[in-house]
mmCIF file of C-alpha atoms and ligand atoms in Angstrom:
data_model
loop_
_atom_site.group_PDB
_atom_site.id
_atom_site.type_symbol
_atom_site.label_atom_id
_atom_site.label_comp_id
_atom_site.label_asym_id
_atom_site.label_seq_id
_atom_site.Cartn_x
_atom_site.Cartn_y
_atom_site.Cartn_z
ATOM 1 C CA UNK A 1 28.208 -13.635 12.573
ATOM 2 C CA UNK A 2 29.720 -16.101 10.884
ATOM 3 C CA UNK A 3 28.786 -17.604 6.924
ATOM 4 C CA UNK A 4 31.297 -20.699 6.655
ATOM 5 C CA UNK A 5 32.093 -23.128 3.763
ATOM 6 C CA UNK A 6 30.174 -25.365 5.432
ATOM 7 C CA UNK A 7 26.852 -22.980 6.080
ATOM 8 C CA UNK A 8 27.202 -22.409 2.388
ATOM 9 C CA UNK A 9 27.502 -26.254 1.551
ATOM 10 C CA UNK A 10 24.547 -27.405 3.639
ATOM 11 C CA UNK A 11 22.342 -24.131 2.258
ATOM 12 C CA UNK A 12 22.884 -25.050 -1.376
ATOM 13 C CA UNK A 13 21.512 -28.895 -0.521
ATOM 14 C CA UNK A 14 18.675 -26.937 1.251
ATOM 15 C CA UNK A 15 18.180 -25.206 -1.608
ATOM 16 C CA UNK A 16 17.916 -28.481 -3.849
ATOM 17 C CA UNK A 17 15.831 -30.092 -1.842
ATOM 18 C CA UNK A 18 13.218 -27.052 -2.213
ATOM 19 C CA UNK A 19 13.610 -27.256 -5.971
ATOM 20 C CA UNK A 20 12.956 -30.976 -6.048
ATOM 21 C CA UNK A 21 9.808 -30.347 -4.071
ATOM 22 C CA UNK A 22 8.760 -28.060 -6.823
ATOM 23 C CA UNK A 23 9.741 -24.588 -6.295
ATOM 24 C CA UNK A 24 10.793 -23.343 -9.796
ATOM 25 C CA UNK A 25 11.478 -19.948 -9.567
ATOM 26 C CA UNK A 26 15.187 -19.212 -9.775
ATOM 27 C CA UNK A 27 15.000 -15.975 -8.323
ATOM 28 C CA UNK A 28 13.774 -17.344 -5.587
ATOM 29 C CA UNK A 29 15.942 -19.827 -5.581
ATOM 30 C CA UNK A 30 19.280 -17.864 -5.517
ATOM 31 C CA UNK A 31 18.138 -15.487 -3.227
ATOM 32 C CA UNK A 32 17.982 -17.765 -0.658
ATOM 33 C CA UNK A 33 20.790 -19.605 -1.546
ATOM 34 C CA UNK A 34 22.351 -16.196 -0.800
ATOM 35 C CA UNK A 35 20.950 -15.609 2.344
ATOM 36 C CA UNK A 36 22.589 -17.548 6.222
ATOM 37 C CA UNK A 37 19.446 -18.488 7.361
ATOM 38 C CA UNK A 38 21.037 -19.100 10.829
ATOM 39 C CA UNK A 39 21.338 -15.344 11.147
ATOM 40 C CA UNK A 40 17.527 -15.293 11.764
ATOM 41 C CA UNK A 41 18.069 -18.520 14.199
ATOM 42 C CA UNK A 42 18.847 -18.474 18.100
ATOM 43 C CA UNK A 43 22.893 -19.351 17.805
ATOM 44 C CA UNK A 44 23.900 -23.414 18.540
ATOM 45 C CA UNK A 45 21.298 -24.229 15.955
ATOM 46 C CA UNK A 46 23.190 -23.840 12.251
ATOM 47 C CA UNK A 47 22.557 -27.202 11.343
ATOM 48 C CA UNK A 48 19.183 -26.763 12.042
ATOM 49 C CA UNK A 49 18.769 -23.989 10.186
ATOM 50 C CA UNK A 50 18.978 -25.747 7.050
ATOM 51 C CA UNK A 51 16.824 -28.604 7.282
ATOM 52 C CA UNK A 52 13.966 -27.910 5.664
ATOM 53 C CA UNK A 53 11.490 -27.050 8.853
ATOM 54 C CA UNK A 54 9.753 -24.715 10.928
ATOM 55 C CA UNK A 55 11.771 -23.515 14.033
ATOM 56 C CA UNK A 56 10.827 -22.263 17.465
ATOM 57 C CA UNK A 57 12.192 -18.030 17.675
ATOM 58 C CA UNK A 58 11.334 -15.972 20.458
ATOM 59 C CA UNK A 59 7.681 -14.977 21.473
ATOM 60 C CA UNK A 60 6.534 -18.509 20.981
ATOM 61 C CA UNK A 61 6.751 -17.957 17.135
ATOM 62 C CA UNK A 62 7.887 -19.583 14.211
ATOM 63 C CA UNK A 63 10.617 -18.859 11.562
ATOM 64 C CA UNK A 64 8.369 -20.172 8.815
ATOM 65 C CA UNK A 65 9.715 -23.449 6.544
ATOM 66 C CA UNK A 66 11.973 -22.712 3.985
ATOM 67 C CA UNK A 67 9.956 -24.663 1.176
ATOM 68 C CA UNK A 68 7.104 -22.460 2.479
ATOM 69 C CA UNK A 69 9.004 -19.158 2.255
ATOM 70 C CA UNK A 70 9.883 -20.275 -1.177
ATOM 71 C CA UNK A 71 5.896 -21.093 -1.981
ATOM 72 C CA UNK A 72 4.004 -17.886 -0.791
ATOM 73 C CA UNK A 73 7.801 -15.420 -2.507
ATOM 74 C CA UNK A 74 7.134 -17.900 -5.958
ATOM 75 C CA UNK A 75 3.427 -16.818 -5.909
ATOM 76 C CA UNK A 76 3.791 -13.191 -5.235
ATOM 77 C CA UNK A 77 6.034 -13.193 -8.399
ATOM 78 C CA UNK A 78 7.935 -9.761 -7.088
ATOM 79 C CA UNK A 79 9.436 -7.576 -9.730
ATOM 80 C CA UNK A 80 12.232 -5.307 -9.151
ATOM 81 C CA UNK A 81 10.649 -1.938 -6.756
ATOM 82 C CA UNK A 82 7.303 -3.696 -5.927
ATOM 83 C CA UNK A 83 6.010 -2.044 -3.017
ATOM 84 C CA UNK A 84 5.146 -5.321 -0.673
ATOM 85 C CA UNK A 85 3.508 -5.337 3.023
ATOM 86 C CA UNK A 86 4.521 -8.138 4.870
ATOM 87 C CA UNK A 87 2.153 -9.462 7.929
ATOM 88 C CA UNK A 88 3.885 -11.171 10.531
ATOM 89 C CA UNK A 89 7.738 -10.095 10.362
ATOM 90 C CA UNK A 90 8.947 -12.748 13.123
ATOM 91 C CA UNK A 91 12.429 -13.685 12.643
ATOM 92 C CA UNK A 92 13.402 -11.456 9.918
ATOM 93 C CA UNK A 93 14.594 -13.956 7.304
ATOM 94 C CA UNK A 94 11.402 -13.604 4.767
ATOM 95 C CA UNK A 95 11.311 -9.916 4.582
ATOM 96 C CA UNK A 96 15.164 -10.564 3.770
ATOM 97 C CA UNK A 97 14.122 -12.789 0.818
ATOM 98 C CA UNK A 98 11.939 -10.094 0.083
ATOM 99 C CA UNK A 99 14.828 -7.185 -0.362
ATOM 100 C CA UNK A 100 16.892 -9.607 -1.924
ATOM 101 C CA UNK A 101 14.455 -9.739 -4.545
ATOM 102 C CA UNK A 102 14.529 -6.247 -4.847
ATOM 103 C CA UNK A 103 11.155 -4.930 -3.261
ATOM 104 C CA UNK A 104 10.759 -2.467 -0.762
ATOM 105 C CA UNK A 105 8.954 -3.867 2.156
ATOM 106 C CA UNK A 106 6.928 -2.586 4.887
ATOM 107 C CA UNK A 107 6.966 -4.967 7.175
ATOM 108 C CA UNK A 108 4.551 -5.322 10.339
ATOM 109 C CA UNK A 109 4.967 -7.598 13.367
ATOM 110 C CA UNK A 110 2.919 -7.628 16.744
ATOM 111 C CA UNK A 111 5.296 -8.995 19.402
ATOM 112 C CA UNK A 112 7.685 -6.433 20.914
ATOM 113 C CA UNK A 113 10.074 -8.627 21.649
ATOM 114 C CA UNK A 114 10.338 -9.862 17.665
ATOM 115 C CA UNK A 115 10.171 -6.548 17.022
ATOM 116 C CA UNK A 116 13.257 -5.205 18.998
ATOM 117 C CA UNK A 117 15.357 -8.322 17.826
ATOM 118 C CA UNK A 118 14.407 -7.853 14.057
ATOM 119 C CA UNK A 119 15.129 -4.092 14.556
ATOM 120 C CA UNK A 120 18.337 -4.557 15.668
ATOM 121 C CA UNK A 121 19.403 -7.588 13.259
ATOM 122 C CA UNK A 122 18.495 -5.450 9.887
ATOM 123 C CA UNK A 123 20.660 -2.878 10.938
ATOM 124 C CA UNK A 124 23.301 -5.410 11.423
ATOM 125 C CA UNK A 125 23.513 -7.345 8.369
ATOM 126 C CA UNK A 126 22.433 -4.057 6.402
ATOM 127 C CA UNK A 127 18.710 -4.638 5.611
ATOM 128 C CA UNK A 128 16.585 -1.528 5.829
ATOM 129 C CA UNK A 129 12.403 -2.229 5.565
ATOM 130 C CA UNK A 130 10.662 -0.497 6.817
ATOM 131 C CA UNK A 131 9.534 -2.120 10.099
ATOM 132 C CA UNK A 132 6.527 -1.662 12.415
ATOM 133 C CA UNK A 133 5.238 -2.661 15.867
ATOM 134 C CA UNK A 134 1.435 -2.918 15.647
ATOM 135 C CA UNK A 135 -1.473 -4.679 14.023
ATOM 136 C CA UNK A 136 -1.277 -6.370 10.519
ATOM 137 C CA UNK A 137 -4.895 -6.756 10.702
ATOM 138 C CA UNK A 138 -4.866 -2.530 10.160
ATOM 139 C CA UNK A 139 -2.600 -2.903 7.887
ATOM 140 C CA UNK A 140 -0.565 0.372 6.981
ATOM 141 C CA UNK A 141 -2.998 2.683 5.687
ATOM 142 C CA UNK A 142 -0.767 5.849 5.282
ATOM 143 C CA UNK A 143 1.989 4.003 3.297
ATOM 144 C CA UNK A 144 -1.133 2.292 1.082
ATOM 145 C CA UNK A 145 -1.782 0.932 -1.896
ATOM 146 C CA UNK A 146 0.787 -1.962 -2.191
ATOM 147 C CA UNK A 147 1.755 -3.948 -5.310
ATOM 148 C CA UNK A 148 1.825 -6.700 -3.244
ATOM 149 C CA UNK A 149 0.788 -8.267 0.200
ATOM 150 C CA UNK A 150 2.151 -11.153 1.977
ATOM 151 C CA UNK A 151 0.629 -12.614 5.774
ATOM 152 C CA UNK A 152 2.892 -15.201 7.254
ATOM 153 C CA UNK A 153 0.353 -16.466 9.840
ATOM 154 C CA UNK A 154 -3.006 -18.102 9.749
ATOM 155 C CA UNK A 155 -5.563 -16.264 9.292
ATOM 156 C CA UNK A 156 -9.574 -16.992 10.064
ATOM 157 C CA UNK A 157 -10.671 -14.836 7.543
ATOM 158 C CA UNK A 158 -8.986 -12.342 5.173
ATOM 159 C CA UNK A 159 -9.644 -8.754 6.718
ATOM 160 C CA UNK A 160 -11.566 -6.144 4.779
ATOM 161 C CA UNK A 161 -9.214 -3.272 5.623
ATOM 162 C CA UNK A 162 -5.871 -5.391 3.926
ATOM 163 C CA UNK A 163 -7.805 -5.915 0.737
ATOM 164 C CA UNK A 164 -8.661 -1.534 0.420
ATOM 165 C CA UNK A 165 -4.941 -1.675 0.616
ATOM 166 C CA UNK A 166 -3.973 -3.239 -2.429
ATOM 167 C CA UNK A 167 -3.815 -1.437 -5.793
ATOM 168 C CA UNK A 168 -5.886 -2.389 -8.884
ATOM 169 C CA UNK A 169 -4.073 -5.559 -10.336
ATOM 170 C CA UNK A 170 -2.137 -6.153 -6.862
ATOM 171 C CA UNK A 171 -2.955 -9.609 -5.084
ATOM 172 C CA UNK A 172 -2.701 -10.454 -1.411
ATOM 173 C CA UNK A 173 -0.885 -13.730 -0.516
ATOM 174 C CA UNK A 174 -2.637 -15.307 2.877
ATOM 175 C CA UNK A 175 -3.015 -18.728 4.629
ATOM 176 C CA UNK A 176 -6.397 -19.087 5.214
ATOM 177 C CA UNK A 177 -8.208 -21.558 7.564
ATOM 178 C CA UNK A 178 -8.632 -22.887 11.512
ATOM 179 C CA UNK A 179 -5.444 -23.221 13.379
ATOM 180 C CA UNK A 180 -5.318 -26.690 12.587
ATOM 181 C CA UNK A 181 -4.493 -25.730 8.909
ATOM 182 C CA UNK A 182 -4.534 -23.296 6.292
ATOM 183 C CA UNK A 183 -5.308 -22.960 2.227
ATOM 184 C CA UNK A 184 -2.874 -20.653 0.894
ATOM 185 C CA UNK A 185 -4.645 -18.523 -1.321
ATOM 186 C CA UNK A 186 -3.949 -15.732 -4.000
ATOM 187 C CA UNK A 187 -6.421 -12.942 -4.141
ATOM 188 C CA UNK A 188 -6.079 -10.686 -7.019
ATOM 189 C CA UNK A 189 -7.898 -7.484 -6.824
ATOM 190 C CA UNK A 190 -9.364 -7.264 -10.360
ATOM 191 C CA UNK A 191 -11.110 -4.015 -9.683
ATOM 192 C CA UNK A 192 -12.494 -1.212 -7.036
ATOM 193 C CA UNK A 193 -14.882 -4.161 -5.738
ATOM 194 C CA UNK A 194 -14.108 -7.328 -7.401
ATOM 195 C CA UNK A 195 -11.135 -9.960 -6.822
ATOM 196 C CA UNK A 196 -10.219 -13.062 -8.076
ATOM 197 C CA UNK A 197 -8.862 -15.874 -5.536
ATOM 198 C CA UNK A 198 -6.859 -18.944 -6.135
ATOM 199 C CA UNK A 199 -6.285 -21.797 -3.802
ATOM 200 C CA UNK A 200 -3.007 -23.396 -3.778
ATOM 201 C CA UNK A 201 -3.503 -26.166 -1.147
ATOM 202 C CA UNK A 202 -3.012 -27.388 2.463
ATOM 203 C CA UNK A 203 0.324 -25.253 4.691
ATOM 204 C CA UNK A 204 -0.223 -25.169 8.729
ATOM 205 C CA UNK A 205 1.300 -21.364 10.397
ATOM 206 C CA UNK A 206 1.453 -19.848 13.860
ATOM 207 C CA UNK A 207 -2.107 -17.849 14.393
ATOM 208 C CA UNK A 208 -2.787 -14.188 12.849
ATOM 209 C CA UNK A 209 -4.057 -12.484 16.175
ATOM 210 C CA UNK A 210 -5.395 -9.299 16.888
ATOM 211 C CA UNK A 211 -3.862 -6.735 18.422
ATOM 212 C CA UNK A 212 -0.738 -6.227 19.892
ATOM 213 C CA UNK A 213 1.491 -8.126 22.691
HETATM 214 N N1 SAH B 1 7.888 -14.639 8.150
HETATM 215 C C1 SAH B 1 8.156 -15.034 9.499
HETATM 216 C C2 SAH B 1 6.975 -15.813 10.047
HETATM 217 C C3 SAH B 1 6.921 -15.798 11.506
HETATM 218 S S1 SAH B 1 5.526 -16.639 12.163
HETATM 219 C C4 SAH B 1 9.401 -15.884 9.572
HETATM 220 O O1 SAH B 1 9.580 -16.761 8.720
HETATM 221 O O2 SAH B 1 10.195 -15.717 10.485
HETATM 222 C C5 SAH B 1 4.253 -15.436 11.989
HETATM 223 C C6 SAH B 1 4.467 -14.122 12.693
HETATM 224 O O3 SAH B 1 3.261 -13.372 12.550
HETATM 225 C C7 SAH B 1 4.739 -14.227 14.183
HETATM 226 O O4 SAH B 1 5.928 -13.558 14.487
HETATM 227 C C8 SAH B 1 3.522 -13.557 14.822
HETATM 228 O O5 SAH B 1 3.819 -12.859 16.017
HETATM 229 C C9 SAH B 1 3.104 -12.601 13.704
HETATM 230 N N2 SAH B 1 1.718 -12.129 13.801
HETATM 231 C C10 SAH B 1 0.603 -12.819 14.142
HETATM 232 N N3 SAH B 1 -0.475 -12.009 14.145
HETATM 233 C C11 SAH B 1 -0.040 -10.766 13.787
HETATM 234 C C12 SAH B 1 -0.659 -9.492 13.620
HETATM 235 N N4 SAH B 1 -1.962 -9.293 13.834
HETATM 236 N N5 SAH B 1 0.107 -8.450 13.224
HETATM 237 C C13 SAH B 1 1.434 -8.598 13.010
HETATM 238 N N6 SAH B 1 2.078 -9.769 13.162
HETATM 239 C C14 SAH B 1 1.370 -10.838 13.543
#
């Protein structure tokens, strides 16, 4: 796999263009300046790869928009050994963000054949989640509480058993809406029953579905 001058060139103008549309958080910011997003892309598309959109993977997915990695990694705020549980692992490239940032991530993903690429990529470019096939909507009770949660589809509602899995003080980053589009929200829990959520606006992602395929 191949990171050339001119991967490098068009990433940092990707990379500008996400901070003009308001993405602030440096961190954030250099990580994925760091990272070849066309590693997590079908090859013959590296151009595409940094234009600042969704792109068809395998399964019928989604790698999710940059600017929209950038939004729901800025609003989970990850410090150095947070513990995070990713919903929805797909092509890879956020969980990357996500160990580039320094977390340790459990991440969970419900198509087999995501899952066997993914698998095999980490190893490659020396990323090591920890990666599951199964259900996000179970979550992953024996490696709960998390610092932090993150669900990279759309989801109808925000499921019970996620929520038990958070610590005291740890939020849960989820679109939340119809298929036809989302409200990102931030739920904090603030205690044993009570949370706090914050709506951040209008973002359109491939469905959270039950079960596995
Ligand atoms: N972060 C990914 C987003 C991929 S799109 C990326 O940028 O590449 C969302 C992913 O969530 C898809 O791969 C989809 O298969 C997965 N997904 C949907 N419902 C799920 C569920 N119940 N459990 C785990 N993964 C799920």
């Amino acid at each position: 796999m191949i990171d050339s001058f001119k991967h490098k060139g068009l990433r940092r103008r990707l990379v500008q263009s996400i901070q003009r549309k308001g993405i602030t958080d440096t961190n954030v910011l250099e990580v994925m300046n760091k990272i070849p997003r066309h590693f997590f892309m079908v090859p013959g598309f590296d151009e595409r790869a940094y234009q600042d959109n969704a792109f068809p993977i395998a399964a019928e997915q989604t790698i999710s928009q940059p600017y929209t990695v950038a939004f729901q990694t800025s609003l989970l705020n990850i410090k150095k050994n947070d513990k995070i549980l990713e919903i929805g692992t797909g092509s890879g490239y956020q969980t990357a963000v996500l160990l580039e940032l320094g977390a340790k991530v459990y991440t969970v993903e419900r198509q087999k054949e995501l899952f066997t690429l993914t698998s095999k990529l980490f190893k490659k470019l020396n990323y090591y989640p920890k990666n599951y096939y199964g259900d996000g909507y179970k979550g992953l009770p024996i490696h709960a509480p998390f610092d932090k949660i993150l669900i990279t589809a759309g989801a109808p509602y925000v499921p019970e058993t996620l929520k038990e899995q958070l610590k005291t003080g740890a939020c849960i980053v989820v679109p939340v809406g119809p298929q036809s589009g989302q409200d990102m929200l931030r739920i904090t829990k603030i205690s044993d029953k009570e949370f706090k959520t914050e709506n951040f606006g209008k973002f359109a992602f491939v469905p959270f579905l039950k079960g596995k395929n």
